[in-house]
mmCIF file of C-alpha atoms in Angstrom:
data_model
loop_
_atom_site.group_PDB
_atom_site.id
_atom_site.type_symbol
_atom_site.label_atom_id
_atom_site.label_comp_id
_atom_site.label_asym_id
_atom_site.label_seq_id
_atom_site.Cartn_x
_atom_site.Cartn_y
_atom_site.Cartn_z
ATOM 1 C CA MET A 1 -37.373 -34.245 46.194
ATOM 2 C CA ASN A 2 -34.897 -34.164 48.683
ATOM 3 C CA LEU A 3 -32.792 -36.636 46.570
ATOM 4 C CA LEU A 4 -33.683 -34.191 43.670
ATOM 5 C CA GLY A 5 -32.619 -30.839 45.281
ATOM 6 C CA LYS A 6 -29.002 -32.496 45.955
ATOM 7 C CA LEU A 7 -28.294 -34.356 42.860
ATOM 8 C CA GLU A 8 -29.498 -30.899 41.139
ATOM 9 C CA SER A 9 -27.089 -29.284 43.785
ATOM 10 C CA LEU A 10 -24.419 -31.447 42.723
ATOM 11 C CA GLY A 11 -24.647 -29.700 38.908
ATOM 12 C CA PHE A 12 -27.015 -32.630 37.456
ATOM 13 C CA PRO A 13 -29.703 -31.117 35.091
ATOM 14 C CA ARG A 14 -33.336 -31.873 36.652
ATOM 15 C CA ALA A 15 -34.321 -34.482 33.874
ATOM 16 C CA ARG A 16 -31.059 -36.062 34.389
ATOM 17 C CA ALA A 17 -31.106 -36.717 38.004
ATOM 18 C CA VAL A 18 -34.824 -37.957 38.002
ATOM 19 C CA ARG A 19 -33.605 -40.472 35.725
ATOM 20 C CA GLY A 20 -31.022 -41.425 37.727
ATOM 21 C CA LEU A 21 -33.080 -41.704 41.167
ATOM 22 C CA HIS A 22 -35.973 -43.616 38.997
ATOM 23 C CA TYR A 23 -33.758 -46.213 37.878
ATOM 24 C CA THR A 24 -31.787 -46.733 41.142
ATOM 25 C CA GLY A 25 -35.214 -47.099 43.116
ATOM 26 C CA ASN A 26 -35.117 -43.785 44.544
ATOM 27 C CA THR A 27 -32.640 -44.971 47.425
ATOM 28 C CA THR A 28 -29.485 -42.542 47.567
ATOM 29 C CA VAL A 29 -27.948 -39.706 45.839
ATOM 30 C CA GLU A 30 -24.773 -42.082 45.915
ATOM 31 C CA ASP A 31 -26.398 -44.953 43.623
ATOM 32 C CA ALA A 32 -28.280 -42.041 41.334
ATOM 33 C CA VAL A 33 -24.540 -40.698 40.787
ATOM 34 C CA ASN A 34 -22.961 -44.081 40.284
ATOM 35 C CA TRP A 35 -25.622 -45.125 37.830
ATOM 36 C CA LEU A 36 -25.156 -41.631 36.198
ATOM 37 C CA ILE A 37 -21.856 -42.076 35.960
ATOM 38 C CA ASP A 38 -22.380 -45.503 34.104
ATOM 39 C CA HIS A 39 -25.096 -44.095 31.686
ATOM 40 C CA GLU A 40 -23.591 -40.587 30.782
ATOM 41 C CA ASN A 41 -23.323 -41.482 27.410
ATOM 42 C CA ASP A 42 -26.853 -43.294 26.763
ATOM 43 C CA ALA A 43 -28.635 -41.218 23.758
ATOM 44 C CA ASP A 44 -31.828 -40.350 26.246
ATOM 45 C CA ILE A 45 -29.866 -39.608 29.541
ATOM 46 C CA ASP A 46 -31.000 -36.111 29.406
ATOM 47 C CA GLN A 47 -34.787 -37.231 28.501
ATOM 48 C CA MET A 48 -37.533 -37.120 31.634
ATOM 49 C CA PRO A 49 -38.401 -40.178 31.932
ATOM 50 C CA LEU A 50 -42.558 -41.340 31.621
ATOM 51 C CA VAL A 51 -43.087 -43.336 34.567
ATOM 52 C CA VAL A 52 -46.803 -43.813 36.733
ATOM 53 C CA ILE A 53 -46.723 -42.385 39.585
ATOM 54 C CA ASN A 54 -47.946 -43.295 43.034
ATOM 55 C CA LEU A 55 -48.909 -40.879 45.596
ATOM 56 C CA ASP A 56 -48.823 -43.584 48.510
ATOM 57 C CA VAL A 57 -45.350 -44.286 48.297
ATOM 58 C CA GLU A 58 -43.022 -41.988 50.647
ATOM 59 C CA SER A 59 -39.341 -41.321 49.579
ATOM 60 C CA PRO A 60 -37.425 -43.096 52.181
ATOM 61 C CA GLN A 61 -34.979 -40.311 54.278
ATOM 62 C CA PRO A 62 -31.577 -39.002 52.379
ATOM 63 C CA ASN A 63 -28.412 -40.013 53.716
ATOM 64 C CA ASP A 64 -25.604 -37.810 54.117
ATOM 65 C CA ILE A 65 -23.585 -37.168 51.755
ATOM 66 C CA THR A 66 -20.789 -39.788 51.835
ATOM 67 C CA GLU A 67 -16.764 -39.300 51.113
ATOM 68 C CA ALA A 68 -17.258 -41.393 48.005
ATOM 69 C CA ILE A 69 -20.384 -38.882 46.343
ATOM 70 C CA LYS A 70 -17.424 -36.400 46.812
ATOM 71 C CA LEU A 71 -15.300 -38.369 45.264
ATOM 72 C CA LYS A 72 -17.287 -38.603 42.154
ATOM 73 C CA GLU A 73 -18.591 -35.095 42.064
ATOM 74 C CA GLN A 74 -14.621 -34.068 41.843
ATOM 75 C CA GLU A 75 -14.014 -36.845 39.189
ATOM 76 C CA LEU A 76 -16.560 -35.324 36.910
ATOM 77 C CA ARG A 77 -15.689 -31.781 37.714
ATOM 78 C CA ASP A 78 -11.750 -32.936 36.641
ATOM 79 C CA ARG A 79 -13.384 -34.827 33.797
ATOM 80 C CA VAL A 80 -14.923 -31.070 32.192
ATOM 81 C CA CYS A 81 -11.296 -29.499 33.220
ATOM 82 C CA MET A 82 -9.692 -32.275 31.371
ATOM 83 C CA LYS A 83 -12.332 -31.810 28.269
ATOM 84 C CA ASN A 84 -12.011 -28.205 28.324
ATOM 85 C CA ARG A 85 -8.129 -28.317 28.049
ATOM 86 C CA ASP A 86 -8.265 -31.163 25.340
ATOM 87 C CA GLU A 87 -10.302 -28.520 23.054
ATOM 88 C CA GLU A 88 -8.176 -25.774 24.254
ATOM 89 C CA LYS A 89 -4.690 -27.668 22.823
ATOM 90 C CA LYS A 90 -7.055 -28.349 19.790
ATOM 91 C CA LEU A 91 -8.095 -24.981 18.967
ATOM 92 C CA GLU A 92 -4.404 -24.252 20.203
ATOM 93 C CA ARG A 93 -2.778 -26.593 17.832
ATOM 94 C CA GLU A 94 -5.103 -25.050 14.767
ATOM 95 C CA ARG A 95 -3.849 -21.579 15.394
ATOM 96 C CA GLU A 96 -0.135 -22.629 15.735
ATOM 97 C CA LYS A 97 -0.609 -24.887 11.907
ATOM 98 C CA GLU A 98 -2.257 -21.563 10.676
ATOM 99 C CA ARG A 99 0.481 -18.954 11.826
ATOM 100 C CA ILE A 100 3.015 -21.372 10.170
ATOM 101 C CA ARG A 101 0.959 -21.451 7.332
ATOM 102 C CA ALA A 102 0.905 -17.781 6.946
ATOM 103 C CA GLY A 103 4.485 -17.576 7.620
ATOM 104 C CA LYS A 104 5.816 -20.425 4.498
ATOM 105 C CA ALA A 105 3.385 -17.823 2.583
ATOM 106 C CA LEU A 106 5.269 -15.021 3.466
ATOM 107 C CA LEU A 107 8.534 -16.427 3.066
ATOM 108 C CA GLU A 108 7.527 -18.103 -0.451
ATOM 109 C CA ALA A 109 6.275 -14.162 -1.076
ATOM 110 C CA LYS A 110 9.408 -12.862 -0.211
ATOM 111 C CA ARG A 111 11.738 -15.434 -2.280
ATOM 112 C CA ILE A 112 9.650 -14.442 -5.841
ATOM 113 C CA ALA A 113 10.511 -10.924 -5.167
ATOM 114 C CA GLU A 114 14.063 -11.442 -4.270
ATOM 115 C CA GLU A 115 14.085 -13.853 -7.689
ATOM 116 C CA ASN A 116 12.297 -11.130 -9.598
ATOM 117 C CA GLU A 117 14.909 -8.362 -8.142
ATOM 118 C CA ARG A 118 17.962 -10.189 -8.688
ATOM 119 C CA LYS A 119 16.509 -11.487 -12.745
ATOM 120 C CA ARG A 120 16.265 -7.609 -12.925
ATOM 121 C CA LEU A 121 19.354 -6.678 -11.826
ATOM 122 C CA LEU A 122 21.371 -9.014 -14.399
ATOM 123 C CA ALA A 123 18.706 -8.139 -17.197
ATOM 124 C CA LEU A 124 20.438 -4.747 -16.519
ATOM 125 C CA ARG A 125 24.019 -5.506 -15.699
ATOM 126 C CA LYS A 126 23.403 -7.612 -19.277
ATOM 127 C CA ALA A 127 22.272 -4.866 -20.660
ATOM 128 C CA GLU A 128 25.105 -2.255 -19.482
ATOM 129 C CA LYS A 129 27.676 -5.065 -20.474
ATOM 130 C CA GLU A 130 26.495 -5.015 -24.347
ATOM 131 C CA GLU A 131 26.446 -1.125 -23.899
ATOM 132 C CA GLU A 132 30.139 -0.976 -22.655
ATOM 133 C CA LYS A 133 30.923 -3.686 -25.175
ATOM 134 C CA ARG A 134 29.127 -1.839 -28.365
ATOM 135 C CA ALA A 135 31.140 1.454 -27.396
ATOM 136 C CA ARG A 136 34.419 -0.519 -27.101
ATOM 137 C CA GLU A 137 33.786 -1.502 -30.715
ATOM 138 C CA LYS A 138 33.232 1.482 -31.970
ATOM 139 C CA VAL A 139 35.755 3.139 -30.629
ATOM 140 C CA LEU A 140 38.452 0.617 -31.521
ATOM 141 C CA LYS A 141 36.872 0.936 -35.452
ATOM 142 C CA LYS A 142 37.274 4.696 -34.814
ATOM 143 C CA LEU A 143 41.071 4.466 -33.749
ATOM 144 C CA ASP A 144 41.182 1.902 -36.618
ATOM 145 C CA LEU A 145 40.200 4.850 -39.087
ATOM 146 C CA ASP A 146 42.083 6.982 -37.180
ATOM 147 C CA LYS A 147 45.515 5.074 -37.771
ATOM 148 C CA LEU A 148 44.735 4.393 -41.380
ATOM 149 C CA GLU A 149 43.479 7.834 -42.282
ATOM 150 C CA ARG A 150 47.200 9.099 -41.005
ATOM 151 C CA LYS A 151 48.926 6.383 -42.679
ATOM 152 C CA GLN A 152 47.029 7.373 -45.839
ATOM 153 C CA ALA A 153 48.111 11.185 -45.223
ATOM 154 C CA LEU A 154 51.651 9.810 -44.975
ATOM 155 C CA GLY A 155 51.972 8.171 -47.469
ATOM 156 C CA LEU A 156 52.476 4.783 -45.665
ATOM 157 C CA PRO A 157 52.127 1.121 -46.961
ATOM 158 C CA LEU A 158 48.712 -0.128 -45.163
ATOM 159 C CA GLU A 159 48.564 -3.788 -43.014
ATOM 160 C CA ASN A 160 47.231 -6.754 -44.852
ATOM 161 C CA ARG A 161 45.597 -4.943 -47.671
ATOM 162 C CA ALA A 162 44.499 -8.251 -49.419
ATOM 163 C CA ALA A 163 43.278 -9.505 -46.710
ATOM 164 C CA LYS A 164 41.294 -6.647 -45.127
ATOM 165 C CA PRO A 165 38.735 -5.149 -47.645
ATOM 166 C CA PRO A 166 39.761 -1.001 -47.471
ATOM 167 C CA LEU A 167 37.993 0.807 -44.895
ATOM 168 C CA PRO A 168 35.945 3.452 -45.800
ATOM 169 C CA SER A 169 37.063 7.425 -44.561
ATOM 170 C CA ILE A 170 35.775 9.298 -41.815
ATOM 171 C CA GLN A 171 34.209 11.348 -43.993
ATOM 172 C CA GLU A 172 32.163 8.693 -45.537
ATOM 173 C CA GLU A 173 31.281 6.771 -42.533
ATOM 174 C CA LYS A 174 29.828 10.521 -41.339
ATOM 175 C CA SER A 175 27.521 10.894 -44.636
ATOM 176 C CA SER A 176 26.489 7.084 -44.267
ATOM 177 C CA LEU A 177 24.919 7.820 -40.738
ATOM 178 C CA PRO A 178 21.325 8.464 -40.711
ATOM 179 C CA VAL A 179 19.511 11.397 -39.554
ATOM 180 C CA LYS A 180 17.586 11.560 -36.479
ATOM 181 C CA SER A 181 15.746 14.208 -34.908
ATOM 182 C CA ILE A 182 17.005 15.466 -31.143
ATOM 183 C CA THR A 183 14.679 15.086 -28.744
ATOM 184 C CA LYS A 184 14.223 16.036 -24.997
ATOM 185 C CA ALA A 185 16.363 12.664 -24.038
ATOM 186 C CA ASP A 186 19.060 13.882 -26.301
ATOM 187 C CA HIS A 187 19.267 17.089 -24.653
ATOM 188 C CA MET A 188 19.354 15.498 -21.123
ATOM 189 C CA ARG A 189 22.035 13.427 -22.049
ATOM 190 C CA GLU A 190 24.615 15.944 -23.871
ATOM 191 C CA CYS A 191 23.900 18.079 -21.048
ATOM 192 C CA LEU A 192 25.484 15.115 -18.696
ATOM 193 C CA ARG A 193 27.870 14.637 -21.388
ATOM 194 C CA SER A 194 29.162 18.372 -20.997
ATOM 195 C CA LEU A 195 29.137 18.343 -17.222
ATOM 196 C CA LYS A 196 31.231 15.271 -17.184
ATOM 197 C CA LEU A 197 33.850 16.890 -19.764
ATOM 198 C CA ALA A 198 33.892 20.210 -18.035
ATOM 199 C CA TYR A 199 34.785 18.531 -14.830
ATOM 200 C CA LYS A 200 36.591 15.610 -16.134
ATOM 201 C CA ASP A 201 40.224 16.181 -13.824
ATOM 202 C CA ASP A 202 37.255 16.262 -11.048
ATOM 203 C CA ASN A 203 35.736 12.784 -10.902
ATOM 204 C CA ALA A 204 34.341 13.317 -7.412
ATOM 205 C CA LYS A 205 32.477 16.217 -8.034
ATOM 206 C CA VAL A 206 30.797 14.718 -10.990
ATOM 207 C CA LYS A 207 29.915 11.426 -9.037
ATOM 208 C CA LYS A 208 28.389 13.922 -6.022
ATOM 209 C CA ALA A 209 26.366 16.386 -8.882
ATOM 210 C CA PHE A 210 25.136 13.180 -10.608
ATOM 211 C CA GLN A 211 23.771 11.502 -7.273
ATOM 212 C CA THR A 212 22.064 15.165 -5.885
ATOM 213 C CA LEU A 213 20.519 15.044 -9.300
ATOM 214 C CA LEU A 214 19.049 11.554 -9.380
ATOM 215 C CA ILE A 215 17.595 12.219 -5.456
ATOM 216 C CA TYR A 216 16.133 15.371 -7.069
ATOM 217 C CA VAL A 217 14.681 13.721 -9.865
ATOM 218 C CA GLY A 218 14.112 10.090 -7.786
ATOM 219 C CA ASN A 219 12.362 11.680 -5.540
ATOM 220 C CA VAL A 220 9.519 14.217 -7.574
ATOM 221 C CA ALA A 221 8.748 10.820 -9.699
ATOM 222 C CA ARG A 222 8.385 8.576 -6.686
ATOM 223 C CA SER A 223 6.263 11.168 -4.610
ATOM 224 C CA PRO A 224 4.725 14.153 -7.560
ATOM 225 C CA ASP A 225 2.320 15.002 -5.011
ATOM 226 C CA GLU A 226 4.860 16.258 -2.147
ATOM 227 C CA GLU A 227 5.886 20.017 -2.772
ATOM 228 C CA LYS A 228 8.695 20.278 -1.001
ATOM 229 C CA PHE A 229 10.378 17.802 -3.484
ATOM 230 C CA ARG A 230 9.235 19.955 -6.117
ATOM 231 C CA LYS A 231 10.773 23.097 -5.150
ATOM 232 C CA ILE A 232 14.424 23.744 -4.545
ATOM 233 C CA ARG A 233 16.136 26.994 -3.193
ATOM 234 C CA LEU A 234 18.901 28.390 -5.729
ATOM 235 C CA SER A 235 21.008 29.813 -2.601
ATOM 236 C CA ASN A 236 21.057 26.508 -0.827
ATOM 237 C CA ARG A 237 25.132 26.023 -0.010
ATOM 238 C CA LYS A 238 24.470 22.552 -0.660
ATOM 239 C CA PHE A 239 22.752 22.740 -3.425
ATOM 240 C CA GLN A 240 25.444 25.498 -4.897
ATOM 241 C CA GLU A 241 28.583 23.615 -4.103
ATOM 242 C CA ARG A 242 26.938 20.220 -5.428
ATOM 243 C CA VAL A 243 24.579 21.249 -8.640
ATOM 244 C CA GLY A 244 23.961 24.873 -8.689
ATOM 245 C CA SER A 245 28.096 25.830 -9.154
ATOM 246 C CA LEU A 246 28.574 23.228 -12.108
ATOM 247 C CA LYS A 247 28.158 23.892 -15.712
ATOM 248 C CA GLY A 248 24.613 22.183 -16.773
ATOM 249 C CA GLY A 249 23.769 21.461 -13.593
ATOM 250 C CA ILE A 250 20.996 23.732 -13.217
ATOM 251 C CA LYS A 251 20.008 22.900 -17.247
ATOM 252 C CA PHE A 252 19.637 19.339 -16.549
ATOM 253 C CA LEU A 253 16.842 20.037 -13.664
ATOM 254 C CA GLU A 254 15.293 22.589 -16.123
ATOM 255 C CA LEU A 255 15.390 19.892 -18.933
ATOM 256 C CA CYS A 256 13.505 17.421 -16.323
ATOM 257 C CA GLY A 257 10.669 19.551 -16.035
ATOM 258 C CA PHE A 258 11.773 22.465 -12.744
ATOM 259 C CA GLU A 259 11.627 26.268 -14.039
ATOM 260 C CA ARG A 260 12.681 29.472 -12.280
ATOM 261 C CA SER A 261 9.985 31.416 -10.048
ATOM 262 C CA GLU A 262 9.781 34.117 -7.906
ATOM 263 C CA GLY A 263 12.831 36.033 -8.756
ATOM 264 C CA ASP A 264 14.869 33.214 -9.982
ATOM 265 C CA GLU A 265 15.189 32.216 -6.093
ATOM 266 C CA PHE A 266 13.414 29.063 -6.307
ATOM 267 C CA LEU A 267 13.440 26.170 -8.764
ATOM 268 C CA VAL A 268 9.569 25.086 -9.167
ATOM 269 C CA PHE A 269 8.390 21.630 -11.159
ATOM 270 C CA PRO A 270 4.590 22.546 -11.121
ATOM 271 C CA ARG A 271 2.389 19.779 -10.655
ATOM 272 C CA ASP A 272 0.293 19.277 -13.971
ATOM 273 C CA LYS A 273 3.719 19.007 -15.629
ATOM 274 C CA VAL A 274 4.997 16.236 -13.792
ATOM 275 C CA ASP A 275 5.966 13.578 -16.290
ATOM 276 C CA VAL A 276 7.069 10.461 -14.493
ATOM 277 C CA GLN A 277 8.265 8.651 -17.400
ATOM 278 C CA SER A 278 10.493 11.248 -18.958
ATOM 279 C CA LEU A 279 11.291 11.207 -15.307
ATOM 280 C CA ASN A 280 12.251 7.852 -15.259
ATOM 281 C CA THR A 281 14.307 8.383 -18.585
ATOM 282 C CA ALA A 282 16.346 11.188 -16.462
ATOM 283 C CA GLY A 283 16.770 8.902 -13.488
ATOM 284 C CA SER A 284 18.163 5.807 -15.855
ATOM 285 C CA MET A 285 20.518 8.107 -17.696
ATOM 286 C CA LEU A 286 21.983 9.344 -14.259
ATOM 287 C CA LYS A 287 22.378 5.777 -13.542
ATOM 288 C CA SER A 288 24.205 5.145 -16.308
ATOM 289 C CA ALA A 289 26.592 8.095 -16.277
ATOM 290 C CA LEU A 290 27.449 6.979 -12.747
ATOM 291 C CA THR A 291 28.091 3.248 -13.719
ATOM 292 C CA ASN A 292 29.301 3.574 -17.783
ATOM 293 C CA PRO A 293 32.544 4.755 -17.973
ATOM 294 C CA TYR A 294 32.349 5.463 -21.778
ATOM 295 C CA PHE A 295 28.995 7.463 -20.836
ATOM 296 C CA GLY A 296 29.476 10.333 -23.419
ATOM 297 C CA LEU A 297 32.469 9.117 -25.166
ATOM 298 C CA LEU A 298 30.734 7.582 -28.371
ATOM 299 C CA GLU A 299 29.211 11.706 -28.743
ATOM 300 C CA LYS A 300 31.950 13.190 -28.265
ATOM 301 C CA MET A 301 33.715 10.904 -31.056
ATOM 302 C CA LYS A 302 30.887 11.680 -33.393
ATOM 303 C CA GLU A 303 31.484 15.802 -33.075
ATOM 304 C CA ASP A 304 35.194 15.339 -33.306
#
């Protein structure tokens, strides 16, 4: 029992300590420790051995723990510590692999988002170029019609009459155009066109006005529940400089949905009247007015 107590104090389970003492003949703690180290991987190492107990046998007197036993004890502790460190390193490697996987997934998602944005911008530029091309073609056609009309009025000979079919007169072209109903979007476009023509000698003022209108419209479209974006003080100095004092500036905001309130002191956009699709259309028109040098030119030609 003395030897058993010492083995248990070294950290061995009771069944394992009994087994070590049994198979070493209950001699010394050192022998039992050596046996346990050699058989620590046995399947039945933690099972209590079944033996016949001889009550007449007296246990030998225990010896003092020698330096070798202390070394074995330290070796066992080192093995346990090493095993724990190996398990911790394994867990750390798994966590690092998971971080790398998550990082790769994030980079891939970012790449896909950037690729989609690039495609969207390319499509937008292509549409703008096509619109500019159509505008240039109509301008050139208009110039050719004007040139032909002047020559006809002056009685001058026409160039390449045999090679080219006679161009229709302006009146014939106007009469052949289909009549379409005027929509809210048409009123918005006309308002912007009028503003641009009214201040054609001050391009910086027109650009600043369009940028400011785009901010107002964009804020409401993105955050329709924010009251501060749906209310504009008409007496605000910056608002008057950039939009309020310009012909058509306030009218465009009213076409978007803003209404005068509180004795014409504010422009307010009622929450229940917010139409995000209509605001997006207005925003697209403003962007086109800012970037397209031919914006509004065709409408002016049609009026002329």
